[in-house]
Short mmCIF file of C-alpha atoms in Angstrom, two decimals:
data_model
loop_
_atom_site.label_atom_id
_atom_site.label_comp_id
_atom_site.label_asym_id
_atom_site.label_seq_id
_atom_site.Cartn_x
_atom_site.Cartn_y
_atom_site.Cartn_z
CA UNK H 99 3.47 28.69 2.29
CA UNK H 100 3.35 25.05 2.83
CA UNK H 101 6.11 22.35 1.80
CA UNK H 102 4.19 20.92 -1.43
CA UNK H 103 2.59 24.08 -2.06
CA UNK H 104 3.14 24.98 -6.01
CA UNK H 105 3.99 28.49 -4.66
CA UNK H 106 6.80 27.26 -2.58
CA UNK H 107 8.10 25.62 -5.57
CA UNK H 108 7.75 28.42 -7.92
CA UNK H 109 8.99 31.28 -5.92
CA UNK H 110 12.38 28.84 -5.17
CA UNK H 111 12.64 28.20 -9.09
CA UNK H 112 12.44 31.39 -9.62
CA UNK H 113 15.04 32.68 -6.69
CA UNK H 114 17.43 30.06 -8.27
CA UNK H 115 16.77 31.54 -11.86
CA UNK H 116 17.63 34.99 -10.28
CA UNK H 117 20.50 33.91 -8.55
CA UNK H 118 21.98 32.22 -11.51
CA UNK H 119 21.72 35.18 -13.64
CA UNK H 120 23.10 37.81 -11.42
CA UNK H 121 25.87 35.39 -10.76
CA UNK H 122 26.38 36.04 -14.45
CA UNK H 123 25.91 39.68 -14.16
CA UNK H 124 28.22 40.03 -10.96
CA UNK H 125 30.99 38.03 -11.83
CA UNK H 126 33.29 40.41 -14.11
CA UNK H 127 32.91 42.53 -11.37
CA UNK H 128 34.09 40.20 -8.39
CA UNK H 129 37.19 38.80 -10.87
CA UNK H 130 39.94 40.61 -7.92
CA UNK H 131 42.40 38.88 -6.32
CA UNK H 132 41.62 40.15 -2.99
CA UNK H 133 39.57 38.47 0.08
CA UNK H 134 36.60 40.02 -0.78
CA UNK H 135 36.10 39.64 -4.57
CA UNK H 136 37.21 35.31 -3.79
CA UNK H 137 34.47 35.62 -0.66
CA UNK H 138 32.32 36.99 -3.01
CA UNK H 139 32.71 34.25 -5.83
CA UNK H 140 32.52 31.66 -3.52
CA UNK H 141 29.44 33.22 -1.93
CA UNK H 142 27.94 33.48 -5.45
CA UNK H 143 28.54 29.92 -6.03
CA UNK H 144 27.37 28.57 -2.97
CA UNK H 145 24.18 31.17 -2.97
CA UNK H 146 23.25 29.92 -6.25
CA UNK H 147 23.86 26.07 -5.90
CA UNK H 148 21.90 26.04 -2.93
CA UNK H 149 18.63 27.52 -4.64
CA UNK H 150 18.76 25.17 -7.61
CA UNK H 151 18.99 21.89 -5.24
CA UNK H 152 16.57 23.53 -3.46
CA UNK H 153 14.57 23.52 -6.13
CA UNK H 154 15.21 19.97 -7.22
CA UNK H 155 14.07 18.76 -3.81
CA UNK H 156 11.05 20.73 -3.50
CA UNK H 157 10.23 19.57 -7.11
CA UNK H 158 11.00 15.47 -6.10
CA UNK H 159 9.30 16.26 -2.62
CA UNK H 160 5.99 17.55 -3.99
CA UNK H 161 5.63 14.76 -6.53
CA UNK H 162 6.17 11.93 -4.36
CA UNK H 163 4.96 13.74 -0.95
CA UNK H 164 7.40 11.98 1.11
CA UNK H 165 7.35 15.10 3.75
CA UNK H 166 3.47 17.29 3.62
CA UNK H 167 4.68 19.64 6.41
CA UNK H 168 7.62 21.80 7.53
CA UNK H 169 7.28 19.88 11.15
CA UNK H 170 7.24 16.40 9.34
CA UNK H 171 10.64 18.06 7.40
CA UNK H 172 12.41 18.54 11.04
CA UNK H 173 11.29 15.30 12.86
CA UNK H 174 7.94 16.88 14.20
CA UNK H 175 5.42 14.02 13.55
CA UNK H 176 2.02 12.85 14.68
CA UNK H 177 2.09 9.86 16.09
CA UNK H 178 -1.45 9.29 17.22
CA UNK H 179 -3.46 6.30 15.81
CA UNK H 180 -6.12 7.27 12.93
CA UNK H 181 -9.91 7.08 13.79
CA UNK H 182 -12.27 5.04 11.34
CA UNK H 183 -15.20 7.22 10.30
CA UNK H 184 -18.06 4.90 8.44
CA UNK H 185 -19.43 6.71 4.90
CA UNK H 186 -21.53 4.94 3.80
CA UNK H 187 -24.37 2.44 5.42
CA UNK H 188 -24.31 -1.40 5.61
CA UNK H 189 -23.66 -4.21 7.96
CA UNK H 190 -19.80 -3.08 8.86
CA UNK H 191 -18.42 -0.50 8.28
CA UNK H 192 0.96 -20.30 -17.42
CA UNK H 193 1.28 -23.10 -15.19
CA UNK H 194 3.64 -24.16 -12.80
CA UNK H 195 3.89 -27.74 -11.94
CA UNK H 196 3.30 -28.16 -7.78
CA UNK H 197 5.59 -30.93 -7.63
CA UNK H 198 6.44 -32.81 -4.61
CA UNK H 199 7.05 -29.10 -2.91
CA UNK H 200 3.29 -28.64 -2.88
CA UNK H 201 2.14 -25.07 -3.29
CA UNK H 202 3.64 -23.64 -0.03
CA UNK H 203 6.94 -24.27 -0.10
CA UNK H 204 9.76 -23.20 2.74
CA UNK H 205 12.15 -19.99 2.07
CA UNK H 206 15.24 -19.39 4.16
CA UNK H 207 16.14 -16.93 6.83
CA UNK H 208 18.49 -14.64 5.08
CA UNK H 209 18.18 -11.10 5.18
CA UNK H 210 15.42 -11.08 7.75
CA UNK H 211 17.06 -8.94 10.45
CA UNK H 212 15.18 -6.45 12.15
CA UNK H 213 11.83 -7.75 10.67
CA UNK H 214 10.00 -6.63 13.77
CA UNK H 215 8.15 -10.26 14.49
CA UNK H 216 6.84 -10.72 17.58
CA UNK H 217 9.09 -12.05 19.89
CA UNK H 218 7.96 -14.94 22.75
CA UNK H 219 6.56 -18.45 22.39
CA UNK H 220 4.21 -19.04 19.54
CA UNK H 221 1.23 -20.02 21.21
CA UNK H 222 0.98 -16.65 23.00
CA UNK H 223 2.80 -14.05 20.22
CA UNK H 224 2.12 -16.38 17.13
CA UNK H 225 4.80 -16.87 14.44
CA UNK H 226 6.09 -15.52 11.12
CA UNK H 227 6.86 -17.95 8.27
CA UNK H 228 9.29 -17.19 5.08
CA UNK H 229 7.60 -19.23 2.38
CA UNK H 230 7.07 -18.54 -1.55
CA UNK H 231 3.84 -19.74 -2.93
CA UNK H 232 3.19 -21.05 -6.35
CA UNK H 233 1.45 -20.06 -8.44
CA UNK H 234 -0.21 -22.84 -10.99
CA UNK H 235 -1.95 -20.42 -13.32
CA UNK H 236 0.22 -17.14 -12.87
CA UNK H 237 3.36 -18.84 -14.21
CA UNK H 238 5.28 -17.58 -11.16
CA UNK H 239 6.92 -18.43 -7.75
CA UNK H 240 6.47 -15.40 -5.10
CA UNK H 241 7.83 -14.70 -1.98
CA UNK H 242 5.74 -14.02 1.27
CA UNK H 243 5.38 -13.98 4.94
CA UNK H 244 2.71 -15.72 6.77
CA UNK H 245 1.47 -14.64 10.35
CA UNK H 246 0.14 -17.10 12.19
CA UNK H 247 -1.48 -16.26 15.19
CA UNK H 248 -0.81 -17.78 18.69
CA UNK H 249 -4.36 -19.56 18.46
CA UNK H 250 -3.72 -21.12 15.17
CA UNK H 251 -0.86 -23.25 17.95
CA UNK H 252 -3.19 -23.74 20.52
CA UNK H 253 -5.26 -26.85 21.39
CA UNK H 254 -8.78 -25.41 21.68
CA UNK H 255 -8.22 -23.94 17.77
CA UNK H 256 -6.79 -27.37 16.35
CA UNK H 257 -10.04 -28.20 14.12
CA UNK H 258 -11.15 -24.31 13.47
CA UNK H 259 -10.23 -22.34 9.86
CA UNK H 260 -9.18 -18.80 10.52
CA UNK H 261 -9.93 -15.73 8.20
CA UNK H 262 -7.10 -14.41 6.18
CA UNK H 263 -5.93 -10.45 5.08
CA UNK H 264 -3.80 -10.66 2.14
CA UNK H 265 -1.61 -7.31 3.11
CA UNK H 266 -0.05 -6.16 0.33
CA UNK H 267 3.52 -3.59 -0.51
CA UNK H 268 3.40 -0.26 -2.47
CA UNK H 269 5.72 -0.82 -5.29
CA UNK H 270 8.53 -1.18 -5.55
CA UNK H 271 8.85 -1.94 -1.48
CA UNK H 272 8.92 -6.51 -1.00
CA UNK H 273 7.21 -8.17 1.86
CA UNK H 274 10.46 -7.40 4.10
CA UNK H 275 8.64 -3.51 3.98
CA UNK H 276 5.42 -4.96 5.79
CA UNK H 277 7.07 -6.42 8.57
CA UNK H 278 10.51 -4.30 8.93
CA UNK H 279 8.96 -0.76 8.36
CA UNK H 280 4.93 -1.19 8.31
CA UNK H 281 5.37 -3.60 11.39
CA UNK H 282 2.50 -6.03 10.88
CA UNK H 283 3.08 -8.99 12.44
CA UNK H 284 4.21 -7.06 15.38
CA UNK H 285 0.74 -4.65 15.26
CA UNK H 286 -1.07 -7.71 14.79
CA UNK H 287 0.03 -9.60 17.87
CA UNK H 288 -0.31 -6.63 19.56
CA UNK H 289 -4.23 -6.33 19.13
CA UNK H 290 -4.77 -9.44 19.77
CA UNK H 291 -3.19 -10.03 23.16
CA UNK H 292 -5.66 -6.37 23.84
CA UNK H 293 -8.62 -8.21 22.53
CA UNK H 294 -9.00 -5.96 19.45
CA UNK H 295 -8.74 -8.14 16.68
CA UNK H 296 -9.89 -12.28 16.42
CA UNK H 297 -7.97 -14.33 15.24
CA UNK H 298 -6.50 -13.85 11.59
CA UNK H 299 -3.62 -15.29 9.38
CA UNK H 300 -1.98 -12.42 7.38
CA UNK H 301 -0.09 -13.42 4.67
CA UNK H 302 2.46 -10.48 3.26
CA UNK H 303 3.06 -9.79 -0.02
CA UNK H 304 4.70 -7.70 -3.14
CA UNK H 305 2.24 -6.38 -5.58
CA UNK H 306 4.42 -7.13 -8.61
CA UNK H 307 4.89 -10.95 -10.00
CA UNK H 308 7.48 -9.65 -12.44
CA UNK H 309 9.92 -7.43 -11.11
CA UNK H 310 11.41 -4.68 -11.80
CA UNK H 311 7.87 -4.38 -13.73
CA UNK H 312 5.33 -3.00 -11.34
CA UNK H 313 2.59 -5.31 -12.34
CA UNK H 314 0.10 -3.34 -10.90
CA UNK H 315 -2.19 -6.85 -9.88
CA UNK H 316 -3.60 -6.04 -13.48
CA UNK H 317 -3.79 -9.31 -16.22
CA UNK H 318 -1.55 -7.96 -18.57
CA UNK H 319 -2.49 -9.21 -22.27
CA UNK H 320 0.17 -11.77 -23.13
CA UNK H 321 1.67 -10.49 -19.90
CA UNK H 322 2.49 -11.65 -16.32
CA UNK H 323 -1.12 -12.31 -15.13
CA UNK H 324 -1.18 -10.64 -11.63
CA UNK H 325 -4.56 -10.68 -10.88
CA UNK H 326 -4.75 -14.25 -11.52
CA UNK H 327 -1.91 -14.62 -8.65
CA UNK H 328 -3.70 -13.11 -6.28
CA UNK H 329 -7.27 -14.11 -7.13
CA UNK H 330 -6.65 -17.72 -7.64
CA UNK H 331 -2.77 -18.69 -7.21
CA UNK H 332 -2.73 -17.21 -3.60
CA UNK H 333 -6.07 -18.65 -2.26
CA UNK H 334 -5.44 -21.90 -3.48
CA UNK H 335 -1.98 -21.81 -2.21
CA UNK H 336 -2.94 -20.75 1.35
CA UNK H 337 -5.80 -23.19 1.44
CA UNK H 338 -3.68 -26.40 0.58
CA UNK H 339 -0.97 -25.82 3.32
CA UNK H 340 -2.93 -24.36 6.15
CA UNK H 341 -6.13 -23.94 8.31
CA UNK H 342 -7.75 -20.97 6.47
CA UNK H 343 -11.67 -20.33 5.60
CA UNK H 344 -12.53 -21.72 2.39
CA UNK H 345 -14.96 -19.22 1.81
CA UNK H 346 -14.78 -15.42 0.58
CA UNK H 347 -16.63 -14.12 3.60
CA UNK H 348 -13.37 -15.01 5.52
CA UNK H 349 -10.99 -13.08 3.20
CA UNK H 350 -9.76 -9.85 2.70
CA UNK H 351 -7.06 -7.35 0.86
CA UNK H 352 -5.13 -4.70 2.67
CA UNK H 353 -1.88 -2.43 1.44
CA UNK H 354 -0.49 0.83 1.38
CA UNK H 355 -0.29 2.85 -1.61
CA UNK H 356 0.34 1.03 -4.69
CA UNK H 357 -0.86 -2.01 -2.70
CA UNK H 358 -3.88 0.15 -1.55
CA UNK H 359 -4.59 0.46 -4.97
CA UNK H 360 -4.61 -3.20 -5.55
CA UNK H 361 -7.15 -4.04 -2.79
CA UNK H 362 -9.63 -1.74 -4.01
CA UNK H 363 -8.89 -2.87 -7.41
CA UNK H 364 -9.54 -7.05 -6.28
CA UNK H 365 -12.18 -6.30 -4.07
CA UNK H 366 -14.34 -4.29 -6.72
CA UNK H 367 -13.55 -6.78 -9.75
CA UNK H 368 -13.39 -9.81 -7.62
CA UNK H 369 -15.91 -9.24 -4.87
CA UNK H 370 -16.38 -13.09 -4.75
CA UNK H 371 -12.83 -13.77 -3.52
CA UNK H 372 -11.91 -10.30 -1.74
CA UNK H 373 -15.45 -9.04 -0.08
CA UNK H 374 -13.42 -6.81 2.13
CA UNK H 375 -10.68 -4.27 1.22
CA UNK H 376 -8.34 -1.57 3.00
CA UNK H 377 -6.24 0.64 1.43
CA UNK H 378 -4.09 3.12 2.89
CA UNK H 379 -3.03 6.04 0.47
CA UNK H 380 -4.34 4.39 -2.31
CA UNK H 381 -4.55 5.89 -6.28
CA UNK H 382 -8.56 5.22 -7.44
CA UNK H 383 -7.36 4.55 -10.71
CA UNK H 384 -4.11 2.21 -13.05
CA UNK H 385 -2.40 4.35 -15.24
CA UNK H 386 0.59 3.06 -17.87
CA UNK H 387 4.09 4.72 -16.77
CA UNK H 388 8.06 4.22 -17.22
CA UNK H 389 7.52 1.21 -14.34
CA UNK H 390 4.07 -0.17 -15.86
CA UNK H 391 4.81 -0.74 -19.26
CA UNK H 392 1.43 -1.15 -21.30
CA UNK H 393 -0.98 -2.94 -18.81
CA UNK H 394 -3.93 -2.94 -21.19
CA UNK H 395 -2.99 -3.54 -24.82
CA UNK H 396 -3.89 -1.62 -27.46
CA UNK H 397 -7.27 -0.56 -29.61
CA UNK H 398 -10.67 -0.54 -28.00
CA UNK H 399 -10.32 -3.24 -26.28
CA UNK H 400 -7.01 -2.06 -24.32
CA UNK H 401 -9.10 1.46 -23.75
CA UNK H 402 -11.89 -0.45 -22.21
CA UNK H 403 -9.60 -2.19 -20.26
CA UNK H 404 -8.39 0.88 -19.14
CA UNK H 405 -11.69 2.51 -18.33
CA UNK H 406 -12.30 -0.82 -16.09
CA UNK H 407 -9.23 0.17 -13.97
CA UNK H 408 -10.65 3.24 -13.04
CA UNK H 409 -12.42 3.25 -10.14
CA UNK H 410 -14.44 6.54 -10.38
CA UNK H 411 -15.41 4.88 -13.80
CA UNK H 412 -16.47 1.87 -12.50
CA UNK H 413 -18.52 3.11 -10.00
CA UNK H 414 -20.54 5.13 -12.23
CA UNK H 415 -21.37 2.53 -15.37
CA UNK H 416 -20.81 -1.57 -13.99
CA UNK H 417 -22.46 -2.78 -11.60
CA UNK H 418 -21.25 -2.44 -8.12
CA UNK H 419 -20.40 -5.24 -5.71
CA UNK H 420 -21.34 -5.59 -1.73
CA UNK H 421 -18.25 -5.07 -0.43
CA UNK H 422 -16.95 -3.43 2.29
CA UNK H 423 -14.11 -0.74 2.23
CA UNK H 424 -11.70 1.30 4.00
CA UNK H 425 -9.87 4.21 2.38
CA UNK H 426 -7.69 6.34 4.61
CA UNK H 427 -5.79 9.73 3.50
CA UNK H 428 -4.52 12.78 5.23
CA UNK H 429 -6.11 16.86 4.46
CA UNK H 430 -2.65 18.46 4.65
CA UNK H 431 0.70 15.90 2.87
CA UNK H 432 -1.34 13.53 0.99
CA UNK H 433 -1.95 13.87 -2.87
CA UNK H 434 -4.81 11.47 -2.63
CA UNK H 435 -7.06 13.40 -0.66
CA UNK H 436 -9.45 15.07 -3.26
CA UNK H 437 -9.80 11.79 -5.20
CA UNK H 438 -10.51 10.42 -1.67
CA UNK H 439 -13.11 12.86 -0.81
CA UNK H 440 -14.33 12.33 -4.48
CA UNK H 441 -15.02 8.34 -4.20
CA UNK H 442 -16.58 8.42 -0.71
CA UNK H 443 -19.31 10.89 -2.69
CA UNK H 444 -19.17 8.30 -5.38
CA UNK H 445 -19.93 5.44 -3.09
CA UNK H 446 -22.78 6.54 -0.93
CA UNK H 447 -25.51 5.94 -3.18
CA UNK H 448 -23.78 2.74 -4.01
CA UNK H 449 -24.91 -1.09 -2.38
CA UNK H 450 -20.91 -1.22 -1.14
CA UNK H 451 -19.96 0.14 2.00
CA UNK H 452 -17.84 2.70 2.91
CA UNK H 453 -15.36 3.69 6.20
CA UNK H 454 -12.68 6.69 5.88
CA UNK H 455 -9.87 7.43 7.82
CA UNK H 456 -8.57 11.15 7.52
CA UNK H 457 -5.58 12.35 9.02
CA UNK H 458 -5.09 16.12 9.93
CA UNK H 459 -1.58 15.85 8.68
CA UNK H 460 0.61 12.99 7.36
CA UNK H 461 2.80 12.58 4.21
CA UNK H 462 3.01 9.64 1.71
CA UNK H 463 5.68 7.56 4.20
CA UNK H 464 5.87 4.81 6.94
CA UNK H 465 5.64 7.24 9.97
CA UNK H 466 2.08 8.11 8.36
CA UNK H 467 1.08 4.44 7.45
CA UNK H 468 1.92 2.94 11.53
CA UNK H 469 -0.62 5.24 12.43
CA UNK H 470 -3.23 3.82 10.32
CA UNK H 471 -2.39 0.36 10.03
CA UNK H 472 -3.25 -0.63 13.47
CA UNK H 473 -7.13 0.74 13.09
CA UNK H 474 -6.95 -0.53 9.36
CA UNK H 475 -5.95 -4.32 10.60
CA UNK H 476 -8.86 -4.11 13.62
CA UNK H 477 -11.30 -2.81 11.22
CA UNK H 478 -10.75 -5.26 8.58
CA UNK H 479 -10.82 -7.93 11.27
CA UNK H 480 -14.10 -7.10 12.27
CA UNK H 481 -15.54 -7.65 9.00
CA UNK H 482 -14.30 -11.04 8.36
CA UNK H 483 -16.07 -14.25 9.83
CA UNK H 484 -14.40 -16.69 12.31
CA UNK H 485 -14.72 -19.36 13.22
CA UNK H 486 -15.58 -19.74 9.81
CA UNK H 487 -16.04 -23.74 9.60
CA UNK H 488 -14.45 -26.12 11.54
CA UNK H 489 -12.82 -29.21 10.16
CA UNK H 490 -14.21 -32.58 10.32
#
């Protein structure tokens, strides 16, 4: 039987029901005071507390699929990079005053240890900045890292814009999770000096404006307006402090799980701003939860607001963009997979197009997500145009 397998769970829950009842049962009969009726009540005990927390952890384990095999469960993991498959055909696989700050405004240092940026002199690694960008219509101030790659220093580059991927967390993981665990700066600089990726400024981010309230990028009526911040705060931010493409063809959402979620999401309702989406174990639709609070209001109009947020939904009765997406998942530790499989067949008769990347095994963690990001970051690279302008 396999890890998340419901007959796993089952059969434990039902070992630990057994256990606890002939505990029950036995115990009269081991009430002695010699060795062996105490071994035997301590046996009992231990017998029986083991199933149940067995159970509890099988229970937690399936629902969050942080380990999707019995090798993953013992430190046996794939390490190998994911392979991009194309689906589908197509060319590619409130306000808050600026102030004197500007919109890009300079965070400090602290708690940035073991961040994984690329180490050496910027105009051969690049550089990371701490900043937190404001946002003018969102309401908010939001912290993020900016890559800057070593050609965005160097002297032939001075007058050219460079495309940007906004990567974005899974909730309820901060920007220090793309750097620290998902290592992208570090992947980044890495494909470039090997000639796989051009030139791009990544710029890391959470996908909540309102913490501890995952925010879901949804515009939450009278709520925080997330999709706002990252359709119009963050663009205009980037754009007023540094040398990025003014136009959509050079932009471009990527994240991992919940911040999966919220590329698709931009890139299908905001096609004009986000042609070009990864996700990486992403949900296909926004459902209210504990962390969500209502994200859509209430009567018809919070239903159809609802129905908008799901992507199978969408697909099948609004009109659908040309964009281009990547969707990656894995056949044995990911939940996702069906609803994976499902929107690829949703897509192909669709004007967007389509690229999967399907692992053999990997669970909902980090160790599964390095092995994607690298091909996800090259193949959203690829799609996005640079030099896109140059300055005058």
């Amino acid at each position: 039987m396999g890890l998340t397998s419901r007959s796993l769970l089952y059969t434990v829950v039902l070992v630990a029901v057994l256990c606890v009842v002939l505990t029950v049962w036995l115990w009269p009969r081991m009430a002695g005071r010699g060795v062996l009726p105490v071994l035997g009540r301590l046996g009992a005990i231990l017998v029986t507390q083991l199933t149940i927390l067995s159970s509890l952890l099988l229970a937690v384990n399936s629902a969050n699929s942080f380990y999707g095999t019995w090798g993953e469960l013992v430190g046996k993991y794939d390490r190998a990079p994911g392979r991009i498959t194309p689906v589908t055909g197509g060319g590619g696989a409130g306000t808050v005053d600026a102030g004197q700050g500007g919109l890009v405004r300079p965070a400090g240092t602290e708690g940035q240890g073991g961040m994984n940026f690329p180490k050496g002199p910027k105009e051969k690694v690049g550089a990371v900045e701490s900043v937190r960008l404001v946002g003018r219509r969102s309401g908010v101030v939001e912290p993020a890292l900016v890559y800057l790659p070593p050609q965005y220093f160097q002297e032939q580059y001075k007058r050219h814009r460079f495309p940007v991927i906004v990567a974005i967390s899974g909730y309820p993981g901060g920007v220090d999770s793309l750097s620290k665990h998902l290592q992208v700066p570090k992947t980044a600089s890495d494909l470039l000096a090997e000639k796989k990726m051009q030139p791009t400024v990544i710029v890391m981010l959470r996908p909540t404006i309102q913490p501890p309230r995952d925010t879901e990028c949804v515009d939450v009526p009278d709520g925080p307006q997330a999709q706002t911040y990252f359709t119009h705060d963050v663009p205009e931010a980037l754009r007023s402090a540094y040398r990025v493409g003014h136009q959509a063809s050079a932009w471009a959402a990527l994240g991992y799980s919940s911040g999966g979620t919220c590329a698709l999401e931009l890139a299908l309702r905001q096609p004009k701003v986000y042609p070009v989406a990864a996700a990486l174990s992403p949900d296909y639709r926004i459902h209210n939860d504990a962390t969500t609070g209502n994200l859509f209001g209430g009567g018809e109009e919070g239903k159809q607001r609802k129905r908008e947020h799901d992507l199978f939904w969408r697909l099948e009765n609004l009109p659908v963009p040309r964009v281009s997406l990547l969707v990656t998942s894995s056949k044995q530790g990911e939940k996702n997979f069906k609803d994976t499989e499902k929107f690829v067949r949703a897509a192909k008769d669709k004007p967007l197009t389509v690229a999967q990347m399907i692992l053999e095994s990997g669970s909902h963690n980090f160790t599964t997500w390095r092995r994607e990001i690298g091909p996800a970051l090259e193949w959203t690279s690829k799609q996005l145009v640079f030099p896109q302008d140059v300055q005058n």
